[in-house]
Amino acid sequence: MCGIVGYLGKKSATPILLSGLKRLEYRGYDSAGICVLENGALRTFKKEGPIQMLATELEKQSLDSQIGIAHTRWATHGRPNEINAHPHYDCHHNIAVVHNGIVENFEGLKILLEKEGHKIVSETDSEIISHLIEKFYKGNLEQAVLEAVRLLEGTFGLAVISTSENKLVAARRGSPLILGIGPDEVFIASDASAIIEYTNQVIYLEDNEIATISESGYKIESLDGHSINNQITEIKWTIEEIEKSGFEHFMLKEIFEQPKAIANALRGRIKDDKIKLSVNFDSKKIDKIIITACGTSWHSALIGKYLLEKIVGIPTEVDYASEFRYRSPIVRENNLLVVISQSGETADTLAALREIKNCETLGIINSVGSTISREVKSGIYLHAGPEIGVASTKAFTSQVASLVLLALYLKEQISGQLDKDLSVELLTIPEKIQSILDQAETIKEISQNLVNAKNLLYLGRGINFPVALEGALKLKEVSYIHAEGYPAAEMKHGPIALIDKNMFVIFIVNHGPIFEKIISNMQEVQARGGRIITITDTKDATIEKLSEFVITVPSVSEELSPLVNIVSLQLISYYVASANGINVDKPRNLAKSVTVE
Ligand code: M6R
């Protein structure tokens, strides 16, 4: 949510900052800005709208600078416009600041600063920071930033430059920031995708740390003045992984990457009749599991509950991370808290994790080196590769595959025996998903029937109820069509009132004990004129009769069925949205990584 890039080195700063912004655009895309220090003056350019607007403006300029900062915004305080776009200035245009996060006490600070004569021009909370730095500036930028951030309540990841010193200062509390280290140059970025083109050597700034970068190198200190020697980490992925590679959108590319992503999540983890995970706790002691997450990751958590209770037999609760920390959850020493996050930076999920100190914690995370991955006691990395599309796809299926692994691992640790059938079958999932992707053209044709829909219901049961939720979320996110996921049998307790001849209902129907019951639910919809699309693993004459369209998926064990059922729903969302001309990689109002609460 919002992206920051900074550069100090020997190269021209502007193209580096601009390419970094383009790579970070998935974090926010309502406005963007750049500021470079040139011949002792700060030169700033801001534009409302996508980064391309800023790029077009910059083409008209000739800028000669080796130091600068840039920002792509997802609005929290203040509308998306040029005044509210970052960088923000002090009163005399000597200090420029880009900020991610929320300054919660900004109203109070604003009153104080205005009383002292500061002129605040934007509606943002962020502008306060540049005026506070101005207030404290006495010839040392780093010192002024230190004093300013000590007054801030809330979260920040920020980068600052000034006219008086050839320095770049960055500080972090609650909003991710990394330093990229190259020969004779240092980068600052919200995440590695912004700088991977230039360096794969990074340092993750921790909360309450400040970095000062100058021509002589960089130093990192804690906000209370202690010097810190953070490790340099090598980023393992490559620039190709964050490019579209011939696909029209990242979302489509990532849907098609799922066979590979799942194979990566499983690689080396099912071996010699054992499940290999880096888990540092005694599984036999765990008497309850609590899973917390947001959005799509919360849907995989719901699937995790089914898996863990069915396969391992440990009672499992699932909570929205944003709710978990504000109720009084009962967490005991022998419980296991599982946090699931693609980005590893979601503010609510991180806050929930930090709330709980007394039990084992395990992260299921995609983004290597992210804050959550560093704060959990044990972890399972998805290894799905960078997910750029705002709508999560390959991370979801990799999370579900990882949850199956976790369940198999706990079962094996507790009982001493591996569920061999399920683990062997799990390894076949990539090819099963490929067979659904091979039907993409047919699914595209079916999707054309939905482009004018106003409302949809997604119905599934058991382990596929969360798949219905996820299918509906995907459609809402990228096509702006209202959709609801429901347990199929619950439909008659309310949502059935919505059904008429204009209503499409997507059913997920798998073989198994509730097959007949779900067929009855389909009858109920058809009797009221509803139009049915069915995703099923079963060839059945009644399904054919009741459905306008049927998408057949490979038959797998119930535990693995979400992994095959979700793929057609992802494709439907993609094709409906793109038929409606929506840029699915940048759906309105959304940002990839939600780093504010
Ligand atoms: O990075 P996380 O998995 O923690 O993100 C959680 C949600 O913000 C995320 O899944 C969101 O719902 C996506 N836009 C879903 O497509």
XYZ file of C-alpha atoms and ligand atoms in Angstrom:
613
model
C 0.000 0.000 0.000
C 1.858 3.052 -1.361
C 5.311 2.496 -2.743
C 8.554 4.285 -1.951
C 11.766 4.378 -3.969
C 14.934 6.334 -3.179
C 18.344 6.488 -4.811
C 21.774 7.900 -4.043
C 24.722 6.949 -6.231
C 26.616 7.850 -9.343
C 23.902 7.198 -11.944
C 21.107 9.476 -13.045
C 18.432 9.159 -10.360
C 15.301 9.900 -12.409
C 15.147 6.781 -14.647
C 15.937 4.560 -11.649
C 13.201 6.156 -9.550
C 10.708 5.956 -12.385
C 11.380 2.305 -13.179
C 11.116 1.543 -9.443
C 7.737 3.298 -9.310
C 6.486 1.306 -12.291
C 7.421 -1.916 -10.527
C 5.737 -0.731 -7.322
C 2.590 0.485 -9.022
C 0.676 -2.545 -7.739
C 1.024 -1.063 -4.230
C -0.996 2.036 -5.120
C -1.891 3.839 -8.299
C -3.971 6.927 -7.634
C -1.139 9.448 -7.973
C 2.637 9.512 -8.076
C 5.497 11.928 -7.573
C 9.241 12.257 -7.739
C 11.733 14.713 -6.258
C 15.422 15.024 -7.129
C 18.108 17.312 -5.781
C 19.656 19.215 -8.658
C 22.202 22.020 -8.268
C 21.150 22.638 -4.671
C 17.395 22.818 -5.429
C 14.636 20.246 -5.017
C 12.776 19.613 -8.260
C 9.444 17.893 -7.807
C 6.938 16.514 -10.305
C 3.592 15.021 -9.305
C 0.688 13.649 -11.280
C -2.734 12.319 -10.430
C -3.467 8.919 -12.026
C -1.194 6.064 -13.058
C 2.611 6.292 -13.157
C 2.497 6.691 -16.951
C 1.143 10.244 -16.449
C 4.217 11.097 -14.413
C 6.490 9.338 -16.904
C 5.056 11.437 -19.751
C 5.693 14.612 -17.766
C 9.260 13.554 -16.975
C 10.002 12.920 -20.662
C 9.692 16.691 -21.160
C 12.284 17.453 -18.475
C 16.011 17.107 -18.526
C 17.057 16.318 -14.993
C 20.625 15.878 -13.898
C 20.705 14.450 -10.420
C 22.148 11.445 -8.615
C 19.881 11.600 -5.569
C 16.120 11.505 -5.254
C 12.952 10.007 -3.792
C 9.664 8.912 -5.359
C 6.248 7.628 -4.315
C 3.159 5.951 -5.719
C 0.099 6.594 -3.592
C -2.960 4.713 -2.342
C -4.963 7.456 -0.650
C -5.756 7.233 3.050
C -6.041 10.896 4.168
C -7.051 13.268 1.394
C -8.335 12.729 -2.128
C -6.068 11.505 -4.918
C -4.839 14.748 -6.532
C -1.539 16.510 -7.194
C -1.497 18.477 -3.945
C -2.004 15.350 -1.858
C 0.484 13.307 -3.918
C 3.932 12.803 -2.394
C 6.676 14.051 -2.016
C 5.594 16.670 0.531
C 7.577 19.772 1.395
C 8.349 21.953 4.373
C 7.432 25.672 4.169
C 10.575 26.687 2.287
C 10.841 23.747 -0.140
C 14.118 22.682 1.450
C 12.972 19.292 2.701
C 11.036 16.639 0.751
C 9.405 13.560 2.285
C 7.686 10.442 0.954
C 5.686 8.463 3.506
C 3.828 5.159 3.765
C 1.634 4.446 6.768
C -0.718 6.570 8.830
C 0.193 9.328 11.282
C -2.596 8.823 13.788
C -1.933 12.014 15.797
C -1.621 14.233 12.742
C -4.582 16.502 13.663
C -2.917 17.476 16.954
C 0.496 17.937 15.345
C -1.051 20.027 12.592
C -2.618 22.439 15.101
C 0.708 22.732 16.906
C 2.669 23.346 13.699
C 0.148 25.871 12.370
C 0.335 27.772 15.650
C 4.083 27.973 15.092
C 3.463 29.460 11.650
C 3.891 26.432 9.363
C 1.777 26.529 6.199
C 0.279 23.106 5.530
C -1.146 22.863 2.046
C -2.373 19.299 1.578
C -5.089 17.237 3.265
C -2.633 14.461 4.079
C -1.276 13.239 7.364
C 2.120 12.810 5.666
C 2.860 16.499 5.061
C 3.106 16.998 8.824
C 6.344 15.015 8.775
C 8.160 17.432 6.452
C 7.160 20.378 8.669
C 8.260 18.557 11.815
C 11.648 17.879 10.200
C 11.865 21.569 9.292
C 11.057 22.481 12.891
C 13.899 20.335 14.219
C 16.458 20.962 11.471
C 19.654 22.505 12.806
C 22.162 21.436 10.169
C 21.791 17.648 10.543
C 19.016 15.979 8.535
C 19.295 12.647 10.280
C 18.973 14.260 13.708
C 15.943 16.269 12.585
C 14.243 13.125 11.195
C 14.957 11.338 14.480
C 13.354 14.096 16.520
C 10.398 14.340 14.155
C 9.540 10.644 14.108
C 9.705 10.421 17.885
C 6.575 12.597 17.916
C 4.669 10.398 15.477
C 1.989 7.993 16.610
C 0.968 5.361 14.075
C 3.071 3.855 11.321
C 5.659 5.110 8.908
C 8.097 4.045 6.257
C 9.671 7.231 4.985
C 12.453 8.667 2.883
C 13.723 12.239 3.115
C 16.082 14.493 1.168
C 16.968 18.147 1.664
C 18.711 20.964 -0.148
C 21.331 21.398 2.565
C 22.976 17.961 2.555
C 23.679 15.304 -0.058
C 22.012 12.669 2.100
C 19.076 10.331 1.933
C 17.465 9.434 5.253
C 14.981 6.575 5.687
C 13.105 5.437 8.776
C 10.609 2.732 9.525
C 7.966 1.796 12.067
C 5.278 -0.627 10.899
C 5.679 -0.011 7.171
C 8.209 -2.083 5.228
C 11.408 -0.568 3.863
C 14.542 -2.130 2.469
C 17.942 -0.813 1.455
C 19.401 -2.145 -1.794
C 23.172 -2.193 -1.821
C 25.039 -1.807 -5.115
C 28.588 -0.787 -5.938
C 28.787 2.975 -5.176
C 25.030 3.252 -4.794
C 22.254 2.630 -2.291
C 18.545 2.269 -3.000
C 15.555 2.530 -0.713
C 12.346 0.703 -1.546
C 9.124 -0.573 -0.077
C 9.895 -3.956 -1.560
C 12.580 -5.626 -3.616
C 10.654 -5.616 -6.906
C 11.481 -1.880 -7.243
C 15.229 -2.447 -7.291
C 15.858 -6.066 -8.344
C 16.848 -4.757 -11.776
C 19.877 -3.095 -10.156
C 20.836 -5.225 -7.160
C 19.826 -8.398 -5.361
C 21.696 -7.448 -2.149
C 19.248 -6.042 0.371
C 18.965 -5.096 4.014
C 15.562 -5.270 5.683
C 15.111 -2.285 7.972
C 13.442 -3.296 11.230
C 10.869 -1.230 13.083
C 12.299 1.812 14.866
C 15.396 1.971 12.708
C 16.787 4.872 10.743
C 19.211 4.632 7.818
C 21.412 7.487 6.632
C 22.864 7.209 3.148
C 25.574 9.486 1.801
C 28.330 9.309 -0.814
C 30.537 7.563 1.738
C 28.045 4.679 2.285
C 25.220 3.949 4.681
C 24.717 3.547 8.415
C 21.775 2.180 10.347
C 20.802 3.147 13.892
C 17.905 2.518 16.197
C 15.650 5.477 16.861
C 17.211 5.691 20.316
C 20.644 6.189 18.803
C 22.296 2.732 18.925
C 24.304 1.697 15.929
C 23.002 -1.461 14.191
C 24.755 -3.905 11.903
C 21.960 -5.457 9.804
C 22.802 -8.470 7.643
C 22.806 -8.182 3.856
C 20.442 -10.765 2.328
C 20.501 -12.001 -1.245
C 17.173 -11.916 -3.095
C 16.803 -15.217 -4.923
C 14.235 -14.329 -7.575
C 14.930 -12.613 -10.855
C 13.591 -9.740 -12.912
C 11.840 -12.187 -15.320
C 9.582 -13.276 -12.492
C 8.135 -9.786 -12.159
C 7.499 -9.310 -15.878
C 4.369 -10.263 -17.789
C 6.236 -12.649 -20.129
C 3.774 -12.248 -23.006
C 0.589 -12.373 -20.906
C -1.753 -9.410 -21.128
C -2.005 -9.106 -17.351
C -0.103 -10.327 -14.311
C -3.316 -11.885 -13.002
C -3.592 -14.167 -16.044
C 0.107 -14.979 -15.925
C -0.165 -15.880 -12.249
C -3.264 -18.050 -12.819
C -1.302 -19.951 -15.454
C 1.741 -20.195 -13.177
C -0.180 -22.246 -10.616
C 1.053 -25.700 -11.646
C 4.649 -24.446 -11.264
C 3.918 -22.500 -8.076
C 2.363 -25.533 -6.375
C 5.180 -27.801 -7.556
C 7.591 -25.286 -5.944
C 5.596 -25.238 -2.709
C 5.821 -29.041 -2.536
C 9.381 -29.465 -3.797
C 11.572 -31.414 -1.386
C 8.885 -31.434 1.279
C 7.469 -34.923 0.693
C 10.430 -37.253 0.858
C 11.304 -40.702 2.209
C 7.808 -41.175 3.647
C 8.184 -37.976 5.638
C 6.955 -34.409 5.400
C 9.901 -32.014 5.748
C 9.050 -28.626 7.204
C 11.133 -26.213 9.286
C 8.909 -26.397 12.294
C 10.416 -25.805 15.720
C 7.725 -27.038 18.082
C 6.594 -30.333 19.536
C 3.468 -31.203 17.514
C 2.253 -33.622 20.182
C 1.779 -30.754 22.621
C -0.491 -28.687 20.366
C -4.089 -28.907 21.585
C -5.681 -26.098 19.578
C -4.810 -24.242 16.396
C -5.843 -20.671 15.683
C -5.417 -19.362 12.148
C -5.577 -15.675 11.411
C -5.349 -13.812 8.097
C -7.140 -11.310 5.839
C -8.918 -11.452 2.491
C -7.965 -14.328 0.241
C -5.521 -15.609 2.854
C -8.456 -15.799 5.281
C -10.266 -18.003 2.767
C -7.315 -20.381 2.653
C -7.348 -20.303 6.465
C -10.976 -21.537 6.392
C -9.890 -24.409 4.152
C -7.052 -24.993 6.639
C -9.625 -25.489 9.410
C -11.321 -28.275 7.443
C -7.969 -29.889 6.682
C -6.524 -29.697 10.182
C -9.674 -30.938 11.870
C -10.235 -33.739 9.361
C -6.671 -34.918 8.862
C -5.101 -34.196 12.257
C -8.096 -33.955 14.560
C -6.923 -30.797 16.360
C -9.681 -28.226 17.035
C -8.998 -25.234 14.806
C -10.405 -21.712 14.930
C -10.162 -19.131 12.179
C -10.289 -15.404 12.754
C -10.053 -12.291 10.627
C -6.790 -10.726 11.802
C -8.500 -7.338 12.111
C -11.061 -8.803 14.535
C -8.749 -11.149 16.404
C -6.705 -8.468 18.106
C -9.704 -6.400 19.154
C -11.599 -9.162 20.926
C -10.220 -11.123 23.842
C -8.991 -14.316 22.200
C -8.218 -17.166 24.536
C -4.762 -18.358 23.571
C -2.917 -20.807 25.777
C 0.645 -22.079 25.903
C -0.140 -25.315 24.023
C -1.942 -23.571 21.189
C -0.444 -22.906 17.789
C -1.098 -19.564 16.119
C -0.854 -19.848 12.321
C -0.664 -16.578 10.371
C -1.193 -16.676 6.616
C -0.121 -13.823 4.371
C 1.083 -13.584 0.783
C 2.933 -10.320 1.360
C 3.954 -10.946 4.949
C 3.307 -7.235 5.509
C -0.466 -6.986 6.025
C -0.850 -4.609 8.962
C -3.807 -6.378 10.589
C -2.154 -9.797 10.343
C 1.125 -8.486 11.711
C -0.673 -6.734 14.568
C -2.534 -9.960 15.433
C 0.748 -11.886 15.494
C 2.367 -9.276 17.736
C -0.566 -9.448 20.120
C 0.156 -13.085 20.991
C 3.303 -13.825 22.956
C 2.504 -16.982 24.886
C 2.265 -19.730 22.275
C 4.018 -21.218 19.259
C 3.574 -19.256 16.036
C 3.892 -20.409 12.451
C 3.748 -18.261 9.311
C 2.606 -19.403 5.875
C 4.131 -16.630 3.823
C 5.114 -15.982 0.221
C 7.325 -12.915 0.477
C 10.767 -13.980 1.656
C 12.240 -11.691 4.316
C 8.922 -9.907 4.965
C 8.152 -8.641 8.459
C 5.786 -11.465 9.419
C 8.219 -14.097 8.135
C 10.863 -12.622 10.414
C 8.648 -12.452 13.487
C 7.111 -15.947 13.543
C 8.839 -18.751 15.423
C 8.400 -21.294 12.573
C 7.514 -20.782 8.947
C 6.518 -22.336 5.670
C 7.479 -20.260 2.637
C 5.192 -20.750 -0.363
C 7.981 -20.281 -2.958
C 5.264 -19.206 -5.407
C 7.457 -16.392 -6.750
C 6.456 -12.716 -6.641
C 2.708 -12.150 -6.969
C 2.128 -8.796 -8.655
C -1.549 -8.966 -9.691
C -3.623 -7.256 -7.009
C -6.069 -10.157 -7.052
C -4.339 -13.038 -5.337
C -4.401 -16.306 -7.308
C -1.258 -18.433 -7.205
C -0.626 -17.445 -3.585
C -4.073 -18.821 -2.653
C -3.514 -22.270 -4.167
C 0.039 -22.392 -2.800
C -1.313 -21.528 0.660
C -3.868 -24.331 0.424
C -1.167 -26.779 -0.739
C 1.003 -25.658 2.207
C -1.884 -26.165 4.614
C -2.297 -29.734 3.308
C 1.434 -30.210 3.946
C 1.079 -28.799 7.457
C -1.832 -31.132 8.203
C 0.099 -34.130 6.834
C 3.147 -33.100 8.869
C 1.228 -32.782 12.154
C -0.575 -36.061 11.527
C 2.705 -37.834 10.840
C 4.419 -36.301 13.881
C 1.552 -37.223 16.175
C 0.718 -40.690 14.843
C 4.148 -41.676 13.541
C 2.600 -42.476 10.151
C 2.420 -40.555 6.929
C -0.892 -40.470 5.063
C 0.783 -41.809 1.964
C -2.231 -41.803 -0.349
C -2.953 -38.131 0.228
C 0.669 -37.062 -0.007
C 1.169 -38.947 -3.291
C -2.056 -37.465 -4.642
C -0.973 -33.970 -3.580
C 2.017 -34.275 -5.898
C -0.346 -34.822 -8.854
C -2.194 -31.530 -8.316
C 0.000 -29.419 -10.656
C -0.916 -31.613 -13.647
C -4.608 -31.605 -12.630
C -4.577 -27.810 -12.537
C -2.888 -27.771 -15.934
C -5.774 -29.777 -17.371
C -8.192 -27.036 -16.219
C -5.977 -24.310 -17.666
C -6.119 -26.227 -20.943
C -9.881 -25.503 -20.965
C -9.321 -21.743 -20.667
C -10.907 -20.947 -24.055
C -14.136 -22.761 -23.119
C -14.215 -21.017 -19.743
C -13.682 -17.696 -21.526
C -16.717 -18.358 -23.734
C -18.874 -19.252 -20.728
C -17.692 -16.086 -18.966
C -19.054 -13.886 -21.775
C -22.557 -14.693 -20.483
C -21.733 -12.934 -17.210
C -20.421 -9.618 -18.471
C -23.722 -7.807 -17.924
C -24.627 -9.564 -14.671
C -25.342 -7.345 -11.681
C -25.310 -10.009 -8.984
C -24.014 -13.539 -8.612
C -24.241 -16.210 -5.968
C -21.429 -18.710 -5.461
C -22.513 -21.822 -3.597
C -20.379 -24.633 -2.233
C -20.404 -26.911 0.787
C -17.918 -28.204 3.306
C -14.325 -27.583 2.275
C -15.616 -25.913 -0.885
C -17.641 -23.259 0.931
C -14.448 -21.137 1.304
C -13.865 -21.727 -2.419
C -17.284 -20.141 -3.054
C -16.232 -17.181 -0.884
C -12.958 -16.844 -2.763
C -14.650 -17.133 -6.185
C -17.063 -14.341 -5.223
C -14.260 -12.139 -3.831
C -12.230 -12.572 -7.026
C -15.173 -11.508 -9.178
C -15.962 -8.472 -6.986
C -12.356 -7.323 -6.893
C -11.643 -7.295 -10.580
C -15.029 -6.917 -12.293
C -16.915 -4.750 -9.721
C -19.907 -7.087 -10.089
C -21.581 -7.837 -6.800
C -21.142 -11.469 -5.779
C -21.703 -13.434 -2.591
C -20.340 -16.761 -1.491
C -22.623 -18.925 0.633
C -22.794 -22.463 1.963
C -25.204 -24.011 -0.534
C -27.651 -25.257 2.103
C -27.836 -21.835 3.750
C -29.251 -20.342 0.567
C -32.790 -21.252 1.521
C -32.426 -19.287 4.765
C -32.336 -15.950 2.967
C -30.395 -15.485 -0.275
C -32.971 -17.544 -2.179
C -35.070 -14.363 -2.173
C -32.589 -12.900 -4.674
C -33.099 -15.585 -7.264
C -34.889 -14.655 -10.465
C -34.304 -15.164 -14.164
C -31.454 -12.630 -14.205
C -29.493 -14.255 -11.428
C -26.533 -16.492 -12.220
C -25.656 -19.006 -9.530
C -22.328 -20.802 -9.632
C -22.411 -24.174 -7.899
C -19.351 -26.157 -6.844
C -20.413 -29.789 -6.792
C -18.086 -32.617 -5.842
C -18.743 -36.319 -5.517
C -19.128 -37.444 -1.923
C -21.659 -37.646 0.892
C -23.382 -34.301 0.249
C -23.613 -34.666 -3.517
C -27.376 -35.399 -3.471
C -28.061 -32.539 -1.060
C -26.339 -30.014 -3.274
C -28.279 -31.324 -6.283
C -31.438 -30.487 -4.302
C -30.108 -26.951 -3.795
C -29.627 -26.718 -7.566
C -33.232 -27.835 -8.092
C -34.368 -25.057 -5.746
C -32.506 -22.462 -7.781
C -33.722 -23.774 -11.102
C -37.341 -23.882 -9.884
C -37.087 -20.115 -9.293
C -35.683 -19.361 -12.730
C -32.038 -18.923 -11.644
C -29.340 -19.601 -14.238
C -26.840 -22.211 -13.125
C -23.170 -22.665 -13.936
C -21.695 -25.774 -12.337
C -18.101 -26.629 -11.558
C -18.029 -30.363 -10.968
C -15.857 -33.469 -10.983
C -18.849 -35.705 -11.668
C -20.532 -36.614 -14.965
C -24.182 -36.595 -14.004
C -27.334 -36.307 -16.098
C -29.192 -34.238 -13.479
C -26.362 -31.722 -13.272
C -26.413 -31.453 -17.072
C -30.169 -30.899 -17.024
C -30.133 -28.274 -14.291
C -27.118 -26.300 -15.511
C -26.854 -23.880 -18.384
C -23.081 -24.459 -18.421
C -20.940 -27.175 -16.850
C -17.178 -26.954 -16.299
C -15.718 -30.375 -15.601
C -12.652 -30.596 -13.372
C -10.516 -33.633 -12.480
C -11.756 -35.773 -9.647
C -9.542 -35.645 -6.561
C -9.928 -36.386 -2.849
C -12.182 -33.988 -0.988
C -9.181 -32.517 0.881
C -7.583 -31.459 -2.391
C -10.735 -30.387 -4.237
C -10.380 -26.634 -3.446
C -7.112 -26.656 -5.386
C -8.827 -27.704 -8.604
C -12.186 -25.986 -8.100
C -10.852 -22.467 -7.609
C -8.975 -22.324 -10.917
C -12.058 -22.038 -13.166
C -13.492 -19.392 -10.826
C -10.286 -17.347 -11.107
C -10.473 -17.610 -14.899
C -14.150 -16.588 -14.929
C -13.319 -13.445 -12.888
C -10.441 -12.577 -15.166
C -12.392 -13.036 -18.401
C -15.498 -11.176 -17.187
C -13.405 -8.221 -16.003
C -11.281 -8.002 -19.108
C -14.363 -8.284 -21.360
C -15.633 -5.242 -19.471
C -12.406 -3.373 -20.208
C -11.137 -3.310 -16.632
C -7.414 -3.301 -15.950
C -7.509 -6.348 -13.700
C -4.019 -5.745 -12.377
C -5.070 -2.387 -10.943
C -8.679 -2.681 -9.848
C -10.117 0.529 -8.454
C -9.607 1.355 -4.778
C -7.431 -1.699 -4.105
C -3.732 -2.107 -3.391
C -1.718 -5.282 -3.288
C -0.342 -5.044 0.178
C -2.525 -3.487 2.871
C 0.009 -2.024 5.275
C -2.399 0.233 7.149
C -4.971 -0.927 9.692
O -0.688 -10.271 1.666
P -1.850 -10.895 2.379
O -2.087 -12.293 1.977
O -1.752 -10.754 3.861
O -3.090 -10.036 1.903
C -4.356 -10.243 2.453
C -5.421 -9.552 1.631
O -5.213 -8.173 1.619
C -5.435 -10.055 0.187
O -5.605 -11.444 0.136
C -6.566 -9.382 -0.606
O -7.808 -9.798 -0.148
C -6.368 -9.667 -2.085
N -6.634 -8.502 -2.852
C -7.209 -10.773 -2.566
O -7.200 -10.956 -3.939
